[in-house]
PDB file of C-alpha atoms in Angstrom:
ATOM      1  CA  MET A  15    -224.073 101.852  96.896  1.00 56.00           C
ATOM      2  CA  ALA A  16    -224.082 104.710  94.260  1.00 62.00           C
ATOM      3  CA  LEU A  17    -224.458 103.747  90.648  1.00 71.00           C
ATOM      4  CA  MET A  18    -221.523 102.411  89.079  1.00 78.00           C
ATOM      5  CA  PHE A  19    -222.867 102.650  85.409  1.00 79.00           C
ATOM      6  CA  THR A  20    -225.280 105.286  84.177  1.00 82.00           C
ATOM      7  CA  ALA A  21    -227.056 103.772  81.100  1.00 81.00           C
ATOM      8  CA  THR A  22    -225.960 106.094  78.538  1.00 86.00           C
ATOM      9  CA  ALA A  23    -226.773 105.504  74.776  1.00 87.00           C
ATOM     10  CA  ASN A  24    -223.333 104.015  74.255  1.00 89.00           C
ATOM     11  CA  ILE A  25    -223.670 101.609  77.301  1.00 90.00           C
ATOM     12  CA  LYS A  26    -227.115 100.533  76.065  1.00 90.00           C
ATOM     13  CA  LYS A  27    -225.710  99.847  72.720  1.00 92.00           C
ATOM     14  CA  ALA A  28    -222.710  97.940  74.088  1.00 92.00           C
ATOM     15  CA  VAL A  29    -225.133  96.023  76.457  1.00 92.00           C
ATOM     16  CA  GLY A  30    -227.172  94.945  73.413  1.00 93.00           C
ATOM     17  CA  LEU A  31    -223.970  93.816  71.618  1.00 93.00           C
ATOM     18  CA  ILE A  32    -222.452  92.034  74.664  1.00 94.00           C
ATOM     19  CA  ASN A  33    -225.826  90.265  75.162  1.00 93.00           C
ATOM     20  CA  GLN A  34    -225.509  88.908  71.598  1.00 93.00           C
ATOM     21  CA  LEU A  35    -222.093  87.509  71.941  1.00 92.00           C
ATOM     22  CA  ASP A  36    -221.604  83.772  71.982  1.00 90.00           C
ATOM     23  CA  ALA A  37    -221.524  82.618  75.697  1.00 87.00           C
ATOM     24  CA  ALA A  38    -218.766  80.221  74.959  1.00 90.00           C
ATOM     25  CA  LYS A  39    -216.610  83.154  73.391  1.00 90.00           C
ATOM     26  CA  PHE A  40    -217.340  85.892  75.864  1.00 92.00           C
ATOM     27  CA  PRO A  41    -215.326  84.309  78.931  1.00 92.00           C
ATOM     28  CA  ARG A  42    -212.005  84.412  77.112  1.00 91.00           C
ATOM     29  CA  LEU A  43    -212.633  87.716  75.765  1.00 92.00           C
ATOM     30  CA  LEU A  44    -213.224  89.116  79.394  1.00 92.00           C
ATOM     31  CA  GLN A  45    -210.324  87.134  80.896  1.00 92.00           C
ATOM     32  CA  ARG A  46    -207.887  88.836  78.253  1.00 91.00           C
ATOM     33  CA  ILE A  47    -209.200  92.256  78.998  1.00 92.00           C
ATOM     34  CA  LEU A  48    -208.795  91.611  82.639  1.00 91.00           C
ATOM     35  CA  GLN A  49    -205.203  90.373  82.425  1.00 88.00           C
ATOM     36  CA  LYS A  50    -204.236  93.725  80.500  1.00 85.00           C
ATOM     37  CA  LEU A  51    -206.408  96.074  82.446  1.00 84.00           C
ATOM     38  CA  HIS A  52    -203.558  97.628  84.666  1.00 79.00           C
ATOM     39  CA  LEU A  53    -201.222  98.370  81.463  1.00 76.00           C
ATOM     40  CA  ARG A  54    -201.849 101.937  80.923  1.00 62.00           C
ATOM     41  CA  ASP A  55    -200.967 102.319  77.147  1.00 64.00           C
ATOM     42  CA  ASP A  56    -201.306  98.613  76.165  1.00 72.00           C
ATOM     43  CA  ARG A  57    -204.353  97.548  74.134  1.00 80.00           C
ATOM     44  CA  SER A  58    -205.909  94.082  75.008  1.00 83.00           C
ATOM     45  CA  PHE A  59    -205.675  93.003  71.694  1.00 87.00           C
ATOM     46  CA  THR A  60    -203.404  93.609  68.634  1.00 86.00           C
ATOM     47  CA  GLU A  61    -204.913  94.997  65.335  1.00 89.00           C
ATOM     48  CA  GLU A  62    -204.672  91.466  63.762  1.00 91.00           C
ATOM     49  CA  GLU A  63    -206.188  89.838  66.888  1.00 90.00           C
ATOM     50  CA  GLU A  64    -209.203  92.613  66.501  1.00 90.00           C
ATOM     51  CA  GLU A  65    -209.779  91.650  62.887  1.00 90.00           C
ATOM     52  CA  MET A  66    -210.114  87.874  63.976  1.00 91.00           C
ATOM     53  CA  LEU A  67    -212.220  88.832  66.904  1.00 90.00           C
ATOM     54  CA  GLN A  68    -214.491  90.905  64.555  1.00 90.00           C
ATOM     55  CA  GLN A  69    -214.916  87.801  62.330  1.00 90.00           C
ATOM     56  CA  ALA A  70    -215.256  85.443  65.367  1.00 89.00           C
ATOM     57  CA  LEU A  71    -217.802  87.410  67.022  1.00 90.00           C
ATOM     58  CA  GLY A  72    -219.457  88.700  63.936  1.00 90.00           C
ATOM     59  CA  LEU A  73    -219.103  92.529  64.927  1.00 90.00           C
ATOM     60  CA  GLU A  74    -218.176  95.385  62.866  1.00 88.00           C
ATOM     61  CA  GLY A  75    -214.961  97.401  63.888  1.00 84.00           C
ATOM     62  CA  GLY A  76    -216.748 100.165  65.522  1.00 90.00           C
ATOM     63  CA  ASP A  77    -218.851  97.747  67.565  1.00 92.00           C
ATOM     64  CA  LEU A  78    -216.214  95.474  68.459  1.00 92.00           C
ATOM     65  CA  GLN A  79    -214.305  98.583  70.051  1.00 92.00           C
ATOM     66  CA  LEU A  80    -217.474  99.648  71.927  1.00 92.00           C
ATOM     67  CA  VAL A  81    -217.709  96.091  73.365  1.00 93.00           C
ATOM     68  CA  LEU A  82    -214.042  96.049  74.268  1.00 93.00           C
ATOM     69  CA  GLU A  83    -213.937  99.494  75.770  1.00 92.00           C
ATOM     70  CA  THR A  84    -217.354  98.980  77.789  1.00 93.00           C
ATOM     71  CA  THR A  85    -215.999  95.702  79.030  1.00 92.00           C
ATOM     72  CA  ALA A  86    -212.794  97.434  80.215  1.00 91.00           C
ATOM     73  CA  PHE A  87    -214.990 100.400  81.650  1.00 91.00           C
ATOM     74  CA  VAL A  88    -217.257  97.731  83.723  1.00 92.00           C
ATOM     75  CA  LEU A  89    -214.122  96.177  85.201  1.00 91.00           C
ATOM     76  CA  GLU A  90    -212.390  99.521  85.912  1.00 88.00           C
ATOM     77  CA  GLN A  91    -215.448 100.649  87.546  1.00 89.00           C
ATOM     78  CA  ALA A  92    -215.667  97.724  89.759  1.00 91.00           C
ATOM     79  CA  ALA A  93    -212.048  98.304  90.795  1.00 89.00           C
ATOM     80  CA  TYR A  94    -212.549 101.774  91.401  1.00 85.00           C
ATOM     81  CA  HIS A  95    -215.409 101.029  93.700  1.00 87.00           C
ATOM     82  CA  SER A  96    -213.834  97.895  95.234  1.00 88.00           C
ATOM     83  CA  ALA A  97    -217.061  95.960  94.246  1.00 90.00           C
ATOM     84  CA  LYS A  98    -218.149  92.970  95.860  1.00 93.00           C
ATOM     85  CA  PRO A  99    -219.225  90.179  93.281  1.00 93.00           C
ATOM     86  CA  ALA A 100    -222.841  90.635  94.578  1.00 93.00           C
ATOM     87  CA  VAL A 101    -222.751  94.255  93.996  1.00 93.00           C
ATOM     88  CA  LEU A 102    -221.271  94.082  90.644  1.00 93.00           C
ATOM     89  CA  GLU A 103    -223.986  91.582  89.924  1.00 93.00           C
ATOM     90  CA  GLU A 104    -226.638  93.880  90.933  1.00 93.00           C
ATOM     91  CA  GLN A 105    -225.237  96.918  88.946  1.00 92.00           C
ATOM     92  CA  LEU A 106    -224.918  94.988  85.844  1.00 92.00           C
ATOM     93  CA  LYS A 107    -228.809  93.890  86.336  1.00 92.00           C
ATOM     94  CA  ASN A 108    -229.610  97.673  86.382  1.00 91.00           C
ATOM     95  CA  ILE A 109    -228.225  98.126  82.873  1.00 92.00           C
ATOM     96  CA  GLN A 110    -230.113  95.272  81.401  1.00 92.00           C
ATOM     97  CA  LEU A 111    -227.226  92.831  80.924  1.00 93.00           C
ATOM     98  CA  GLU A 112    -228.252  89.217  80.273  1.00 93.00           C
ATOM     99  CA  GLU A 113    -227.998  86.680  83.239  1.00 94.00           C
ATOM    100  CA  ASP A 114    -225.283  84.483  81.115  1.00 94.00           C
ATOM    101  CA  LYS A 115    -223.094  87.509  80.729  1.00 93.00           C
ATOM    102  CA  ILE A 116    -223.582  88.825  84.281  1.00 93.00           C
ATOM    103  CA  SER A 117    -222.438  85.448  85.465  1.00 95.00           C
ATOM    104  CA  VAL A 118    -219.240  85.528  83.467  1.00 94.00           C
ATOM    105  CA  PHE A 119    -218.391  89.058  84.782  1.00 94.00           C
ATOM    106  CA  VAL A 120    -219.203  88.091  88.507  1.00 95.00           C
ATOM    107  CA  LYS A 121    -217.192  84.580  88.242  1.00 95.00           C
ATOM    108  CA  ALA A 122    -214.219  86.333  86.606  1.00 95.00           C
ATOM    109  CA  TRP A 123    -214.325  89.528  89.026  1.00 95.00           C
ATOM    110  CA  ALA A 124    -214.635  87.166  92.036  1.00 95.00           C
ATOM    111  CA  ALA A 125    -211.610  85.221  90.984  1.00 94.00           C
ATOM    112  CA  ASN A 126    -209.366  88.065  89.776  1.00 93.00           C
ATOM    113  CA  GLY A 127    -210.862  91.278  91.212  1.00 91.00           C
ATOM    114  CA  LYS A 128    -208.412  91.522  94.247  1.00 91.00           C
ATOM    115  CA  GLU A 129    -205.239  91.201  92.023  1.00 91.00           C
ATOM    116  CA  VAL A 130    -206.713  93.583  89.451  1.00 88.00           C
ATOM    117  CA  ILE A 131    -207.033  96.225  92.188  1.00 87.00           C
ATOM    118  CA  LEU A 132    -203.768  95.813  93.498  1.00 86.00           C
ATOM    119  CA  LYS A 133    -202.279  96.142  90.037  1.00 85.00           C
ATOM    120  CA  LEU A 134    -204.064  99.102  89.390  1.00 82.00           C
ATOM    121  CA  ARG A 135    -203.029 100.603  92.569  1.00 80.00           C
ATOM    122  CA  LYS A 136    -199.557 100.140  91.579  1.00 75.00           C
ATOM    123  CA  ARG A 137    -200.021 101.951  88.247  1.00 70.00           C
ATOM    124  CA  THR A 138    -199.017 105.658  88.063  1.00 62.00           C
ATOM    125  CA  LEU A 139    -200.976 108.202  86.693  1.00 63.00           C
ATOM    126  CA  ALA A 140    -197.928 110.197  85.827  1.00 69.00           C
ATOM    127  CA  PRO A 141    -194.840 109.015  83.864  1.00 73.00           C
ATOM    128  CA  ASP A 142    -192.497 110.948  86.357  1.00 81.00           C
ATOM    129  CA  GLN A 143    -191.632 109.475  89.766  1.00 85.00           C
ATOM    130  CA  LEU A 144    -190.138 111.335  92.728  1.00 88.00           C
ATOM    131  CA  GLU A 145    -187.163 109.238  93.760  1.00 91.00           C
ATOM    132  CA  SER A 146    -185.564 111.639  96.436  1.00 94.00           C
ATOM    133  CA  VAL A 147    -185.800 114.993  98.087  1.00 94.00           C
ATOM    134  CA  ASN A 148    -182.676 116.789  99.629  1.00 95.00           C
ATOM    135  CA  TRP A 149    -183.012 120.250 101.353  1.00 94.00           C
ATOM    136  CA  ARG A 150    -181.260 122.889 103.404  1.00 94.00           C
ATOM    137  CA  LEU A 151    -181.937 125.998 104.999  1.00 92.00           C
ATOM    138  CA  ASN A 152    -180.308 129.366 104.321  1.00 89.00           C
ATOM    139  CA  LEU A 153    -180.442 132.576 106.239  1.00 86.00           C
ATOM    140  CA  GLN A 154    -179.399 135.835 104.318  1.00 78.00           C
ATOM    141  CA  MET A 155    -178.145 138.317 106.803  1.00 78.00           C
ATOM    142  CA  ALA A 156    -177.131 141.191 104.589  1.00 72.00           C
ATOM    143  CA  GLN A 157    -177.069 142.690 101.236  1.00 73.00           C
ATOM    144  CA  ALA A 158    -175.192 145.397  99.453  1.00 71.00           C
ATOM    145  CA  SER A 159    -178.025 148.112 100.076  1.00 76.00           C
ATOM    146  CA  GLN A 160    -179.041 146.535 103.673  1.00 72.00           C
ATOM    147  CA  THR A 161    -176.785 145.467 106.469  1.00 70.00           C
ATOM    148  CA  LYS A 162    -179.295 144.137 109.110  1.00 75.00           C
ATOM    149  CA  MET A 163    -181.715 141.668 107.880  1.00 74.00           C
ATOM    150  CA  LYS A 164    -182.800 138.026 108.292  1.00 81.00           C
ATOM    151  CA  LEU A 165    -184.364 136.364 105.176  1.00 84.00           C
ATOM    152  CA  PRO A 166    -184.643 132.550 105.878  1.00 87.00           C
ATOM    153  CA  ASN A 167    -185.271 130.289 102.847  1.00 91.00           C
ATOM    154  CA  ALA A 168    -185.538 126.461 102.213  1.00 93.00           C
ATOM    155  CA  MET A 169    -183.740 125.104  99.094  1.00 95.00           C
ATOM    156  CA  PHE A 170    -185.061 121.794  97.766  1.00 94.00           C
ATOM    157  CA  GLU A 171    -183.558 119.482  95.318  1.00 96.00           C
ATOM    158  CA  LEU A 172    -186.109 116.907  93.879  1.00 95.00           C
ATOM    159  CA  GLY A 173    -184.663 113.904  92.160  1.00 94.00           C
ATOM    160  CA  VAL A 174    -187.182 112.560  89.505  1.00 92.00           C
ATOM    161  CA  ARG A 175    -187.095 109.557  87.427  1.00 89.00           C
ATOM    162  CA  HIS A 176    -188.770 109.849  83.953  1.00 84.00           C
ATOM    163  CA  GLU A 177    -190.521 107.039  82.216  1.00 76.00           C
ATOM    164  CA  ASP A 178    -187.672 106.191  79.991  1.00 79.00           C
ATOM    165  CA  ASP A 179    -185.484 105.793  83.047  1.00 81.00           C
ATOM    166  CA  THR A 180    -183.610 109.069  82.750  1.00 90.00           C
ATOM    167  CA  ARG A 181    -183.258 111.112  85.873  1.00 92.00           C
ATOM    168  CA  GLU A 182    -183.515 114.996  86.481  1.00 94.00           C
ATOM    169  CA  LYS A 183    -182.802 117.192  89.484  1.00 95.00           C
ATOM    170  CA  ILE A 184    -185.296 119.910  90.078  1.00 94.00           C
ATOM    171  CA  ARG A 185    -184.112 122.580  92.297  1.00 95.00           C
ATOM    172  CA  MET A 186    -186.579 125.262  94.018  1.00 94.00           C
ATOM    173  CA  GLU A 187    -186.401 127.927  96.633  1.00 94.00           C
ATOM    174  CA  PHE A 188    -189.108 128.807  99.017  1.00 94.00           C
ATOM    175  CA  THR A 189    -189.451 131.873 101.426  1.00 91.00           C
ATOM    176  CA  HIS A 190    -190.964 131.083 104.796  1.00 90.00           C
ATOM    177  CA  ASP A 191    -194.340 132.188 103.463  1.00 91.00           C
ATOM    178  CA  GLU A 192    -194.021 130.338 100.184  1.00 93.00           C
ATOM    179  CA  LEU A 193    -192.993 127.164 102.018  1.00 93.00           C
ATOM    180  CA  TYR A 194    -196.074 127.209 104.551  1.00 93.00           C
ATOM    181  CA  GLU A 195    -198.362 127.636 101.514  1.00 93.00           C
ATOM    182  CA  PHE A 196    -196.872 124.725  99.808  1.00 92.00           C
ATOM    183  CA  TYR A 197    -197.144 122.739 102.963  1.00 93.00           C
ATOM    184  CA  SER A 198    -200.986 123.529 103.315  1.00 92.00           C
ATOM    185  CA  GLN A 199    -201.365 122.442  99.849  1.00 92.00           C
ATOM    186  CA  LEU A 200    -199.665 119.096 100.834  1.00 91.00           C
ATOM    187  CA  GLU A 201    -201.846 118.714 103.754  1.00 92.00           C
ATOM    188  CA  THR A 202    -205.014 119.139 101.660  1.00 89.00           C
ATOM    189  CA  ILE A 203    -203.696 116.497  99.054  1.00 88.00           C
ATOM    190  CA  GLN A 204    -202.823 114.040 101.926  1.00 89.00           C
ATOM    191  CA  GLU A 205    -206.405 114.461 103.546  1.00 85.00           C
ATOM    192  CA  GLN A 206    -207.717 113.671 100.304  1.00 82.00           C
ATOM    193  CA  LEU A 207    -205.645 110.690  99.627  1.00 80.00           C
ATOM    194  CA  ASP A 208    -206.560 109.490 103.015  1.00 78.00           C
ATOM    195  CA  SER A 209    -210.216 109.853 102.564  1.00 75.00           C
ATOM    196  CA  LEU A 210    -209.900 107.688  99.356  1.00 69.00           C
ATOM    197  CA  GLY A 211    -208.060 105.166 100.988  1.00 64.00           C
ATOM    198  CA  SER A 212    -210.569 104.430 103.770  1.00 59.00           C
TER     199      SER A 212
END
């Protein structure tokens, strides 16, 4: 399997900080991050909780942020790669994480990994979602300057729901060539999605 983590300066620093954390407190920290991982804009901890964490873990503000972000990154990478617990363990050894912290990650991932992956798959990347598609075909037979012509076009109406639950209808018109080009692009996207899913 490809490397999930590259030992950058930030990761090395974060690993050093994580290795120094109290072994009794780290599992709760990890569990909270796992619970909130699928929520796009929500932070794992409020500002007040982060201040309490700084004191409880003996970390400065910037160091705490690095630990939280790196822990979330490790879990996101595990989810992205659908990593088995044994693979995650091997990857964490490669970045010099200590055995007790690796054990916490692996146990948490074994218990919650499938659920986290399912929640992340449901999370949308874009705030707008397509709800409906209506279409019709038109055939223009004549114009004031031309009497004999056949210009087919397709009209689309896309129903879109925004993040704030408002709805909008987007109307588009395609000639035959434009529609074929659009279709080709959709086919390419579908092939890429299929390759990610397998």
